[in-house]
Amino acid sequence: MKISELLIHGGMAHKNAVSFYGRNYRSRATRNKNGEISVELHELKSLPRWLTDMLGIPLLRGFADTIYAFYMKWWTGLLFIIAPMMMNYRIQATVDVFTSQSSDLAAGYATGMVSGMIMIFFIMKLSAVSKYHAAEHIVHNLYLQGRPLNLKEGKKASRIHEWCGTGWLFLLIAYTVIMVFIPIPTWLKIILWFPFYGEVMMNENKYFRMIVMPFKGITYISQFLTTSKPKEEHVEVSLKAFQSLLEKEEKVLYKSTTIA
């Protein structure tokens, strides 16, 4: 299924919940303390047509995806912009330490950043978030593959997803380490990151995917660190969030096509 055809673009895992984002709405299903699942639907700002079209244009889709992140949550969009800047400058600082070109303060910042990331992923792996993260991937994979949205199919679906957000972060780390050795200005490395990740993550050409498979592999492997095998209860929550949103988005689509 092409990105431009999707009614549901992606999702997010929480401590005891799963959220999904569609073209017009966001859903969030939560497993309450009494064991029941509650669902909330919130209307999103409408995506401009030019942004949707831009997601399908090579070299520009990475920029478009960053803009789209602001429509999901403002802090997600901010992360998409700040992370490449921080990563490029701090990893460069780390390399400079070993070449005696930087201060101990810069080294401290770089070490602190890496230590913080390791701690975050370690805590995430041990918590229920990693199971809900996997359940989110499983259900969205069923949708992308056109398979029935139920527990039986969910047990057979992979928890590795093409467009995982944490995979994006590991890809950023790999890109930054490689670019340290490319003699171009840091600001240019940051700008080039956006078309790079856009093509690695979203280009659907099978020949191009063969070329970038080593980078794509990084995003796949990283998901074994940020997801854990979910139980039925986790997949149930993800299914509830997804099905509620899909039903709402299909009604909106039907209404718009009927009016047209």
PDB file of N, CA and C in Angstrom, residues 64-166:
ATOM      1  N   ALA A  64       8.914  16.691   4.192  1.00  0.00           N
ATOM      2  CA  ALA A  64       7.461  16.635   4.363  1.00  0.00           C
ATOM      3  C   ALA A  64       7.097  15.856   5.627  1.00  0.00           C
ATOM      4  N   ASP A  65       7.799  14.764   5.878  1.00  0.00           N
ATOM      5  CA  ASP A  65       7.508  13.946   7.049  1.00  0.00           C
ATOM      6  C   ASP A  65       7.805  14.709   8.335  1.00  0.00           C
ATOM      7  N   THR A  66       8.827  15.552   8.289  1.00  0.00           N
ATOM      8  CA  THR A  66       9.167  16.385   9.445  1.00  0.00           C
ATOM      9  C   THR A  66       8.074  17.407   9.711  1.00  0.00           C
ATOM     10  N   ILE A  67       7.555  18.015   8.643  1.00  0.00           N
ATOM     11  CA  ILE A  67       6.448  18.961   8.794  1.00  0.00           C
ATOM     12  C   ILE A  67       5.207  18.248   9.313  1.00  0.00           C
ATOM     13  N   TYR A  68       4.960  17.038   8.771  1.00  0.00           N
ATOM     14  CA  TYR A  68       3.798  16.258   9.195  1.00  0.00           C
ATOM     15  C   TYR A  68       3.871  15.928  10.683  1.00  0.00           C
ATOM     16  N   ALA A  69       5.080  15.750  11.212  1.00  0.00           N
ATOM     17  CA  ALA A  69       5.247  15.414  12.628  1.00  0.00           C
ATOM     18  C   ALA A  69       4.637  16.489  13.527  1.00  0.00           C
ATOM     19  N   PHE A  70       4.657  17.735  13.085  1.00  0.00           N
ATOM     20  CA  PHE A  70       4.060  18.814  13.872  1.00  0.00           C
ATOM     21  C   PHE A  70       2.542  18.667  13.939  1.00  0.00           C
ATOM     22  N   TYR A  71       1.941  18.057  12.927  1.00  0.00           N
ATOM     23  CA  TYR A  71       0.497  17.833  12.939  1.00  0.00           C
ATOM     24  C   TYR A  71       0.122  16.729  13.920  1.00  0.00           C
ATOM     25  N   MET A  72       1.063  15.817  14.195  1.00  0.00           N
ATOM     26  CA  MET A  72       0.827  14.760  15.174  1.00  0.00           C
ATOM     27  C   MET A  72       0.903  15.346  16.584  1.00  0.00           C
ATOM     28  N   LYS A  73       2.070  15.842  16.932  1.00  0.00           N
ATOM     29  CA  LYS A  73       2.284  16.525  18.210  1.00  0.00           C
ATOM     30  C   LYS A  73       3.408  17.541  18.000  1.00  0.00           C
ATOM     31  N   TRP A  74       3.263  18.709  18.592  1.00  0.00           N
ATOM     32  CA  TRP A  74       4.261  19.759  18.359  1.00  0.00           C
ATOM     33  C   TRP A  74       5.655  19.318  18.816  1.00  0.00           C
ATOM     34  N   TRP A  75       5.711  18.557  19.933  1.00  0.00           N
ATOM     35  CA  TRP A  75       7.019  18.160  20.437  1.00  0.00           C
ATOM     36  C   TRP A  75       7.660  17.086  19.561  1.00  0.00           C
ATOM     37  N   THR A  76       6.829  16.306  18.851  1.00  0.00           N
ATOM     38  CA  THR A  76       7.371  15.314  17.916  1.00  0.00           C
ATOM     39  C   THR A  76       8.057  16.019  16.753  1.00  0.00           C
ATOM     40  N   GLY A  77       7.403  17.047  16.215  1.00  0.00           N
ATOM     41  CA  GLY A  77       8.010  17.824  15.132  1.00  0.00           C
ATOM     42  C   GLY A  77       9.291  18.503  15.581  1.00  0.00           C
ATOM     43  N   LEU A  78       9.264  19.022  16.815  1.00  0.00           N
ATOM     44  CA  LEU A  78      10.449  19.684  17.345  1.00  0.00           C
ATOM     45  C   LEU A  78      11.607  18.700  17.484  1.00  0.00           C
ATOM     46  N   LEU A  79      11.280  17.485  17.917  1.00  0.00           N
ATOM     47  CA  LEU A  79      12.300  16.438  18.037  1.00  0.00           C
ATOM     48  C   LEU A  79      12.906  16.111  16.679  1.00  0.00           C
ATOM     49  N   PHE A  80      12.076  16.054  15.638  1.00  0.00           N
ATOM     50  CA  PHE A  80      12.547  15.758  14.289  1.00  0.00           C
ATOM     51  C   PHE A  80      13.554  16.794  13.789  1.00  0.00           C
ATOM     52  N   ILE A  81      13.454  18.005  14.308  1.00  0.00           N
ATOM     53  CA  ILE A  81      14.354  19.078  13.884  1.00  0.00           C
ATOM     54  C   ILE A  81      15.578  19.181  14.790  1.00  0.00           C
ATOM     55  N   ILE A  82      15.331  19.123  16.104  1.00  0.00           N
ATOM     56  CA  ILE A  82      16.422  19.324  17.062  1.00  0.00           C
ATOM     57  C   ILE A  82      17.373  18.133  17.118  1.00  0.00           C
ATOM     58  N   ALA A  83      16.832  16.910  17.046  1.00  0.00           N
ATOM     59  CA  ALA A  83      17.679  15.708  17.170  1.00  0.00           C
ATOM     60  C   ALA A  83      18.821  15.684  16.152  1.00  0.00           C
ATOM     61  N   PRO A  84      18.574  15.948  14.847  1.00  0.00           N
ATOM     62  CA  PRO A  84      19.692  15.953  13.891  1.00  0.00           C
ATOM     63  C   PRO A  84      20.738  17.024  14.216  1.00  0.00           C
ATOM     64  N   MET A  85      20.272  18.167  14.702  1.00  0.00           N
ATOM     65  CA  MET A  85      21.205  19.236  15.045  1.00  0.00           C
ATOM     66  C   MET A  85      22.083  18.835  16.219  1.00  0.00           C
ATOM     67  N   MET A  86      21.443  18.345  17.294  1.00  0.00           N
ATOM     68  CA  MET A  86      22.185  17.949  18.486  1.00  0.00           C
ATOM     69  C   MET A  86      23.118  16.786  18.183  1.00  0.00           C
ATOM     70  N   MET A  87      22.620  15.799  17.448  1.00  0.00           N
ATOM     71  CA  MET A  87      23.407  14.603  17.165  1.00  0.00           C
ATOM     72  C   MET A  87      24.656  14.944  16.353  1.00  0.00           C
ATOM     73  N   ASN A  88      24.506  15.762  15.323  1.00  0.00           N
ATOM     74  CA  ASN A  88      25.651  16.106  14.485  1.00  0.00           C
ATOM     75  C   ASN A  88      26.713  16.880  15.256  1.00  0.00           C
ATOM     76  N   TYR A  89      26.275  17.841  16.044  1.00  0.00           N
ATOM     77  CA  TYR A  89      27.242  18.652  16.779  1.00  0.00           C
ATOM     78  C   TYR A  89      27.901  17.864  17.906  1.00  0.00           C
ATOM     79  N   ARG A  90      27.138  17.013  18.598  1.00  0.00           N
ATOM     80  CA  ARG A  90      27.697  16.295  19.732  1.00  0.00           C
ATOM     81  C   ARG A  90      28.591  15.133  19.308  1.00  0.00           C
ATOM     82  N   ILE A  91      28.220  14.406  18.284  1.00  0.00           N
ATOM     83  CA  ILE A  91      29.092  13.332  17.821  1.00  0.00           C
ATOM     84  C   ILE A  91      30.372  13.917  17.224  1.00  0.00           C
ATOM     85  N   GLN A  92      30.252  15.045  16.563  1.00  0.00           N
ATOM     86  CA  GLN A  92      31.443  15.730  16.064  1.00  0.00           C
ATOM     87  C   GLN A  92      32.335  16.123  17.234  1.00  0.00           C
ATOM     88  N   ALA A  93      31.721  16.566  18.333  1.00  0.00           N
ATOM     89  CA  ALA A  93      32.483  16.941  19.517  1.00  0.00           C
ATOM     90  C   ALA A  93      33.225  15.740  20.100  1.00  0.00           C
ATOM     91  N   THR A  94      32.573  14.589  20.086  1.00  0.00           N
ATOM     92  CA  THR A  94      33.196  13.373  20.598  1.00  0.00           C
ATOM     93  C   THR A  94      34.422  12.991  19.773  1.00  0.00           C
ATOM     94  N   VAL A  95      34.287  13.071  18.455  1.00  0.00           N
ATOM     95  CA  VAL A  95      35.419  12.766  17.575  1.00  0.00           C
ATOM     96  C   VAL A  95      36.549  13.761  17.804  1.00  0.00           C
ATOM     97  N   ASP A  96      36.193  15.020  17.991  1.00  0.00           N
ATOM     98  CA  ASP A  96      37.209  16.045  18.218  1.00  0.00           C
ATOM     99  C   ASP A  96      37.985  15.812  19.509  1.00  0.00           C
ATOM    100  N   VAL A  97      37.330  15.196  20.493  1.00  0.00           N
ATOM    101  CA  VAL A  97      38.012  14.889  21.747  1.00  0.00           C
ATOM    102  C   VAL A  97      39.201  13.977  21.489  1.00  0.00           C
ATOM    103  N   PHE A  98      38.971  12.970  20.643  1.00  0.00           N
ATOM    104  CA  PHE A  98      40.031  12.003  20.361  1.00  0.00           C
ATOM    105  C   PHE A  98      41.105  12.576  19.433  1.00  0.00           C
ATOM    106  N   THR A  99      40.821  13.695  18.811  1.00  0.00           N
ATOM    107  CA  THR A  99      41.827  14.358  17.982  1.00  0.00           C
ATOM    108  C   THR A  99      42.359  15.611  18.676  1.00  0.00           C
ATOM    109  N   SER A 100      42.042  15.723  19.970  1.00  0.00           N
ATOM    110  CA  SER A 100      42.539  16.824  20.799  1.00  0.00           C
ATOM    111  C   SER A 100      42.140  18.194  20.265  1.00  0.00           C
ATOM    112  N   GLN A 101      40.932  18.283  19.740  1.00  0.00           N
ATOM    113  CA  GLN A 101      40.464  19.552  19.209  1.00  0.00           C
ATOM    114  C   GLN A 101      39.281  20.115  19.995  1.00  0.00           C
ATOM    115  N   SER A 102      38.911  19.445  21.073  1.00  0.00           N
ATOM    116  CA  SER A 102      37.728  19.882  21.795  1.00  0.00           C
ATOM    117  C   SER A 102      37.998  19.882  23.290  1.00  0.00           C
ATOM    118  N   SER A 103      37.126  20.501  24.039  1.00  0.00           N
ATOM    119  CA  SER A 103      37.288  20.616  25.481  1.00  0.00           C
ATOM    120  C   SER A 103      36.670  19.427  26.202  1.00  0.00           C
ATOM    121  N   ASP A 104      37.019  19.285  27.479  1.00  0.00           N
ATOM    122  CA  ASP A 104      36.439  18.225  28.292  1.00  0.00           C
ATOM    123  C   ASP A 104      34.944  18.438  28.479  1.00  0.00           C
ATOM    124  N   LEU A 105      34.521  19.707  28.448  1.00  0.00           N
ATOM    125  CA  LEU A 105      33.108  20.021  28.606  1.00  0.00           C
ATOM    126  C   LEU A 105      32.293  19.431  27.461  1.00  0.00           C
ATOM    127  N   ALA A 106      32.811  19.567  26.235  1.00  0.00           N
ATOM    128  CA  ALA A 106      32.116  18.999  25.075  1.00  0.00           C
ATOM    129  C   ALA A 106      32.045  17.487  25.182  1.00  0.00           C
ATOM    130  N   ALA A 107      33.126  16.893  25.668  1.00  0.00           N
ATOM    131  CA  ALA A 107      33.141  15.440  25.837  1.00  0.00           C
ATOM    132  C   ALA A 107      32.105  15.009  26.860  1.00  0.00           C
ATOM    133  N   GLY A 108      31.964  15.803  27.912  1.00  0.00           N
ATOM    134  CA  GLY A 108      30.971  15.506  28.938  1.00  0.00           C
ATOM    135  C   GLY A 108      29.563  15.535  28.392  1.00  0.00           C
ATOM    136  N   TYR A 109      29.279  16.534  27.544  1.00  0.00           N
ATOM    137  CA  TYR A 109      27.963  16.631  26.922  1.00  0.00           C
ATOM    138  C   TYR A 109      27.680  15.398  26.060  1.00  0.00           C
ATOM    139  N   ALA A 110      28.663  15.017  25.248  1.00  0.00           N
ATOM    140  CA  ALA A 110      28.490  13.882  24.339  1.00  0.00           C
ATOM    141  C   ALA A 110      28.283  12.583  25.113  1.00  0.00           C
ATOM    142  N   THR A 111      29.106  12.388  26.152  1.00  0.00           N
ATOM    143  CA  THR A 111      28.990  11.182  26.973  1.00  0.00           C
ATOM    144  C   THR A 111      27.639  11.135  27.677  1.00  0.00           C
ATOM    145  N   GLY A 112      27.215  12.278  28.183  1.00  0.00           N
ATOM    146  CA  GLY A 112      25.923  12.357  28.860  1.00  0.00           C
ATOM    147  C   GLY A 112      24.771  12.032  27.931  1.00  0.00           C
ATOM    148  N   MET A 113      24.859  12.495  26.682  1.00  0.00           N
ATOM    149  CA  MET A 113      23.806  12.247  25.704  1.00  0.00           C
ATOM    150  C   MET A 113      23.687  10.756  25.408  1.00  0.00           C
ATOM    151  N   VAL A 114      24.825  10.101  25.165  1.00  0.00           N
ATOM    152  CA  VAL A 114      24.818   8.672  24.854  1.00  0.00           C
ATOM    153  C   VAL A 114      24.340   7.859  26.054  1.00  0.00           C
ATOM    154  N   SER A 115      24.812   8.210  27.253  1.00  0.00           N
ATOM    155  CA  SER A 115      24.408   7.498  28.468  1.00  0.00           C
ATOM    156  C   SER A 115      22.907   7.640  28.706  1.00  0.00           C
ATOM    157  N   GLY A 116      22.402   8.834  28.467  1.00  0.00           N
ATOM    158  CA  GLY A 116      20.971   9.087  28.639  1.00  0.00           C
ATOM    159  C   GLY A 116      20.128   8.253  27.697  1.00  0.00           C
ATOM    160  N   MET A 117      20.568   8.151  26.439  1.00  0.00           N
ATOM    161  CA  MET A 117      19.832   7.354  25.456  1.00  0.00           C
ATOM    162  C   MET A 117      19.818   5.882  25.840  1.00  0.00           C
ATOM    163  N   ILE A 118      20.961   5.359  26.289  1.00  0.00           N
ATOM    164  CA  ILE A 118      21.042   3.955  26.688  1.00  0.00           C
ATOM    165  C   ILE A 118      20.095   3.683  27.857  1.00  0.00           C
ATOM    166  N   MET A 119      20.048   4.591  28.809  1.00  0.00           N
ATOM    167  CA  MET A 119      19.186   4.421  29.970  1.00  0.00           C
ATOM    168  C   MET A 119      17.712   4.444  29.575  1.00  0.00           C
ATOM    169  N   ILE A 120      17.350   5.359  28.684  1.00  0.00           N
ATOM    170  CA  ILE A 120      15.961   5.471  28.227  1.00  0.00           C
ATOM    171  C   ILE A 120      15.505   4.189  27.548  1.00  0.00           C
ATOM    172  N   PHE A 121      16.333   3.655  26.637  1.00  0.00           N
ATOM    173  CA  PHE A 121      15.962   2.434  25.917  1.00  0.00           C
ATOM    174  C   PHE A 121      15.951   1.215  26.839  1.00  0.00           C
ATOM    175  N   PHE A 122      16.829   1.218  27.847  1.00  0.00           N
ATOM    176  CA  PHE A 122      16.854   0.106  28.800  1.00  0.00           C
ATOM    177  C   PHE A 122      15.572   0.093  29.620  1.00  0.00           C
ATOM    178  N   ILE A 123      15.157   1.263  30.099  1.00  0.00           N
ATOM    179  CA  ILE A 123      13.919   1.375  30.875  1.00  0.00           C
ATOM    180  C   ILE A 123      12.723   1.011  30.000  1.00  0.00           C
ATOM    181  N   MET A 124      12.741   1.475  28.758  1.00  0.00           N
ATOM    182  CA  MET A 124      11.653   1.193  27.830  1.00  0.00           C
ATOM    183  C   MET A 124      11.531  -0.305  27.577  1.00  0.00           C
ATOM    184  N   LYS A 125      12.660  -0.988  27.436  1.00  0.00           N
ATOM    185  CA  LYS A 125      12.667  -2.424  27.152  1.00  0.00           C
ATOM    186  C   LYS A 125      12.047  -3.216  28.298  1.00  0.00           C
ATOM    187  N   LEU A 126      12.255  -2.780  29.527  1.00  0.00           N
ATOM    188  CA  LEU A 126      11.780  -3.507  30.693  1.00  0.00           C
ATOM    189  C   LEU A 126      10.337  -3.168  31.061  1.00  0.00           C
ATOM    190  N   SER A 127       9.793  -2.115  30.469  1.00  0.00           N
ATOM    191  CA  SER A 127       8.445  -1.678  30.821  1.00  0.00           C
ATOM    192  C   SER A 127       7.415  -2.217  29.826  1.00  0.00           C
ATOM    193  N   ALA A 128       6.142  -1.979  30.148  1.00  0.00           N
ATOM    194  CA  ALA A 128       5.050  -2.402  29.268  1.00  0.00           C
ATOM    195  C   ALA A 128       5.048  -1.627  27.962  1.00  0.00           C
ATOM    196  N   VAL A 129       5.727  -0.489  27.945  1.00  0.00           N
ATOM    197  CA  VAL A 129       5.765   0.336  26.729  1.00  0.00           C
ATOM    198  C   VAL A 129       6.314  -0.454  25.555  1.00  0.00           C
ATOM    199  N   SER A 130       7.338  -1.271  25.803  1.00  0.00           N
ATOM    200  CA  SER A 130       7.944  -2.045  24.710  1.00  0.00           C
ATOM    201  C   SER A 130       6.954  -3.048  24.124  1.00  0.00           C
ATOM    202  N   LYS A 131       6.051  -3.570  24.957  1.00  0.00           N
ATOM    203  CA  LYS A 131       5.038  -4.521  24.479  1.00  0.00           C
ATOM    204  C   LYS A 131       3.946  -3.793  23.690  1.00  0.00           C
ATOM    205  N   TYR A 132       3.543  -2.631  24.184  1.00  0.00           N
ATOM    206  CA  TYR A 132       2.561  -1.836  23.439  1.00  0.00           C
ATOM    207  C   TYR A 132       3.170  -1.303  22.141  1.00  0.00           C
ATOM    208  N   HIS A 133       4.468  -1.019  22.176  1.00  0.00           N
ATOM    209  CA  HIS A 133       5.173  -0.578  20.975  1.00  0.00           C
ATOM    210  C   HIS A 133       5.124  -1.676  19.906  1.00  0.00           C
ATOM    211  N   ALA A 134       5.389  -2.916  20.334  1.00  0.00           N
ATOM    212  CA  ALA A 134       5.330  -4.054  19.405  1.00  0.00           C
ATOM    213  C   ALA A 134       3.910  -4.265  18.895  1.00  0.00           C
ATOM    214  N   ALA A 135       2.924  -4.147  19.787  1.00  0.00           N
ATOM    215  CA  ALA A 135       1.522  -4.335  19.405  1.00  0.00           C
ATOM    216  C   ALA A 135       1.088  -3.283  18.387  1.00  0.00           C
ATOM    217  N   GLU A 136       1.564  -2.077  18.565  1.00  0.00           N
ATOM    218  CA  GLU A 136       1.280  -0.997  17.597  1.00  0.00           C
ATOM    219  C   GLU A 136       1.817  -1.370  16.221  1.00  0.00           C
ATOM    220  N   HIS A 137       3.044  -1.856  16.166  1.00  0.00           N
ATOM    221  CA  HIS A 137       3.660  -2.270  14.905  1.00  0.00           C
ATOM    222  C   HIS A 137       2.878  -3.415  14.257  1.00  0.00           C
ATOM    223  N   ILE A 138       2.522  -4.395  15.068  1.00  0.00           N
ATOM    224  CA  ILE A 138       1.831  -5.581  14.557  1.00  0.00           C
ATOM    225  C   ILE A 138       0.525  -5.209  13.860  1.00  0.00           C
ATOM    226  N   VAL A 139      -0.265  -4.379  14.504  1.00  0.00           N
ATOM    227  CA  VAL A 139      -1.572  -4.021  13.947  1.00  0.00           C
ATOM    228  C   VAL A 139      -1.422  -3.167  12.687  1.00  0.00           C
ATOM    229  N   HIS A 140      -0.487  -2.236  12.709  1.00  0.00           N
ATOM    230  CA  HIS A 140      -0.300  -1.405  11.513  1.00  0.00           C
ATOM    231  C   HIS A 140       0.255  -2.234  10.361  1.00  0.00           C
ATOM    232  N   ASN A 141       1.076  -3.234  10.674  1.00  0.00           N
ATOM    233  CA  ASN A 141       1.576  -4.132   9.629  1.00  0.00           C
ATOM    234  C   ASN A 141       0.436  -4.920   8.981  1.00  0.00           C
ATOM    235  N   LEU A 142      -0.525  -5.369   9.788  1.00  0.00           N
ATOM    236  CA  LEU A 142      -1.688  -6.074   9.241  1.00  0.00           C
ATOM    237  C   LEU A 142      -2.431  -5.187   8.247  1.00  0.00           C
ATOM    238  N   TYR A 143      -2.569  -3.934   8.606  1.00  0.00           N
ATOM    239  CA  TYR A 143      -3.259  -2.971   7.747  1.00  0.00           C
ATOM    240  C   TYR A 143      -2.507  -2.755   6.434  1.00  0.00           C
ATOM    241  N   LEU A 144      -1.200  -2.557   6.527  1.00  0.00           N
ATOM    242  CA  LEU A 144      -0.381  -2.317   5.332  1.00  0.00           C
ATOM    243  C   LEU A 144      -0.391  -3.527   4.392  1.00  0.00           C
ATOM    244  N   GLN A 145      -0.487  -4.712   4.970  1.00  0.00           N
ATOM    245  CA  GLN A 145      -0.474  -5.945   4.178  1.00  0.00           C
ATOM    246  C   GLN A 145      -1.866  -6.390   3.751  1.00  0.00           C
ATOM    247  N   GLY A 146      -2.891  -5.637   4.141  1.00  0.00           N
ATOM    248  CA  GLY A 146      -4.260  -5.977   3.756  1.00  0.00           C
ATOM    249  C   GLY A 146      -4.794  -7.226   4.415  1.00  0.00           C
ATOM    250  N   ARG A 147      -4.293  -7.542   5.582  1.00  0.00           N
ATOM    251  CA  ARG A 147      -4.722  -8.741   6.296  1.00  0.00           C
ATOM    252  C   ARG A 147      -5.815  -8.404   7.318  1.00  0.00           C
ATOM    253  N   PRO A 148      -6.611  -9.399   7.731  1.00  0.00           N
ATOM    254  CA  PRO A 148      -7.672  -9.154   8.715  1.00  0.00           C
ATOM    255  C   PRO A 148      -7.113  -8.591  10.022  1.00  0.00           C
ATOM    256  N   LEU A 149      -7.851  -7.664  10.597  1.00  0.00           N
ATOM    257  CA  LEU A 149      -7.428  -7.043  11.847  1.00  0.00           C
ATOM    258  C   LEU A 149      -8.025  -7.820  13.023  1.00  0.00           C
ATOM    259  N   ASN A 150      -7.336  -8.873  13.436  1.00  0.00           N
ATOM    260  CA  ASN A 150      -7.807  -9.660  14.573  1.00  0.00           C
ATOM    261  C   ASN A 150      -6.616 -10.288  15.303  1.00  0.00           C
ATOM    262  N   LEU A 151      -6.885 -10.862  16.459  1.00  0.00           N
ATOM    263  CA  LEU A 151      -5.824 -11.445  17.282  1.00  0.00           C
ATOM    264  C   LEU A 151      -5.129 -12.619  16.610  1.00  0.00           C
ATOM    265  N   LYS A 152      -5.892 -13.426  15.883  1.00  0.00           N
ATOM    266  CA  LYS A 152      -5.312 -14.591  15.219  1.00  0.00           C
ATOM    267  C   LYS A 152      -4.234 -14.171  14.231  1.00  0.00           C
ATOM    268  N   GLU A 153      -4.537 -13.178  13.422  1.00  0.00           N
ATOM    269  CA  GLU A 153      -3.544 -12.684  12.462  1.00  0.00           C
ATOM    270  C   GLU A 153      -2.420 -11.950  13.178  1.00  0.00           C
ATOM    271  N   GLY A 154      -2.776 -11.284  14.277  1.00  0.00           N
ATOM    272  CA  GLY A 154      -1.766 -10.544  15.036  1.00  0.00           C
ATOM    273  C   GLY A 154      -0.671 -11.432  15.586  1.00  0.00           C
ATOM    274  N   LYS A 155      -1.012 -12.671  15.941  1.00  0.00           N
ATOM    275  CA  LYS A 155      -0.023 -13.607  16.463  1.00  0.00           C
ATOM    276  C   LYS A 155       1.002 -13.995  15.397  1.00  0.00           C
ATOM    277  N   LYS A 156       0.630 -13.868  14.126  1.00  0.00           N
ATOM    278  CA  LYS A 156       1.517 -14.275  13.030  1.00  0.00           C
ATOM    279  C   LYS A 156       2.254 -13.085  12.405  1.00  0.00           C
ATOM    280  N   ALA A 157       1.876 -11.865  12.798  1.00  0.00           N
ATOM    281  CA  ALA A 157       2.467 -10.669  12.193  1.00  0.00           C
ATOM    282  C   ALA A 157       3.770 -10.277  12.885  1.00  0.00           C
ATOM    283  N   SER A 158       4.625  -9.620  12.134  1.00  0.00           N
ATOM    284  CA  SER A 158       5.917  -9.186  12.663  1.00  0.00           C
ATOM    285  C   SER A 158       5.779  -7.912  13.487  1.00  0.00           C
ATOM    286  N   ARG A 159       6.622  -7.806  14.510  1.00  0.00           N
ATOM    287  CA  ARG A 159       6.643  -6.577  15.297  1.00  0.00           C
ATOM    288  C   ARG A 159       7.680  -5.573  14.754  1.00  0.00           C
ATOM    289  N   ILE A 160       8.318  -5.944  13.652  1.00  0.00           N
ATOM    290  CA  ILE A 160       9.283  -5.048  12.997  1.00  0.00           C
ATOM    291  C   ILE A 160       8.549  -4.232  11.942  1.00  0.00           C
ATOM    292  N   HIS A 161       8.653  -2.922  12.034  1.00  0.00           N
ATOM    293  CA  HIS A 161       7.895  -2.033  11.154  1.00  0.00           C
ATOM    294  C   HIS A 161       8.823  -1.211  10.266  1.00  0.00           C
ATOM    295  N   GLU A 162       8.344  -0.928   9.059  1.00  0.00           N
ATOM    296  CA  GLU A 162       9.124  -0.180   8.071  1.00  0.00           C
ATOM    297  C   GLU A 162       9.500   1.220   8.542  1.00  0.00           C
ATOM    298  N   TRP A 163       8.597   1.880   9.277  1.00  0.00           N
ATOM    299  CA  TRP A 163       8.781   3.306   9.563  1.00  0.00           C
ATOM    300  C   TRP A 163       8.862   3.614  11.053  1.00  0.00           C
ATOM    301  N   CYS A 164       9.443   2.724  11.822  1.00  0.00           N
ATOM    302  CA  CYS A 164       9.503   2.895  13.274  1.00  0.00           C
ATOM    303  C   CYS A 164      10.245   4.170  13.670  1.00  0.00           C
ATOM    304  N   GLY A 165       9.657   4.916  14.610  1.00  0.00           N
ATOM    305  CA  GLY A 165      10.269   6.158  15.059  1.00  0.00           C
ATOM    306  C   GLY A 165      11.587   5.956  15.781  1.00  0.00           C
ATOM    307  N   THR A 166      11.685   4.898  16.607  1.00  0.00           N
ATOM    308  CA  THR A 166      12.956   4.641  17.281  1.00  0.00           C
ATOM    309  C   THR A 166      13.998   4.137  16.288  1.00  0.00           C
TER     310      THR A 166
END
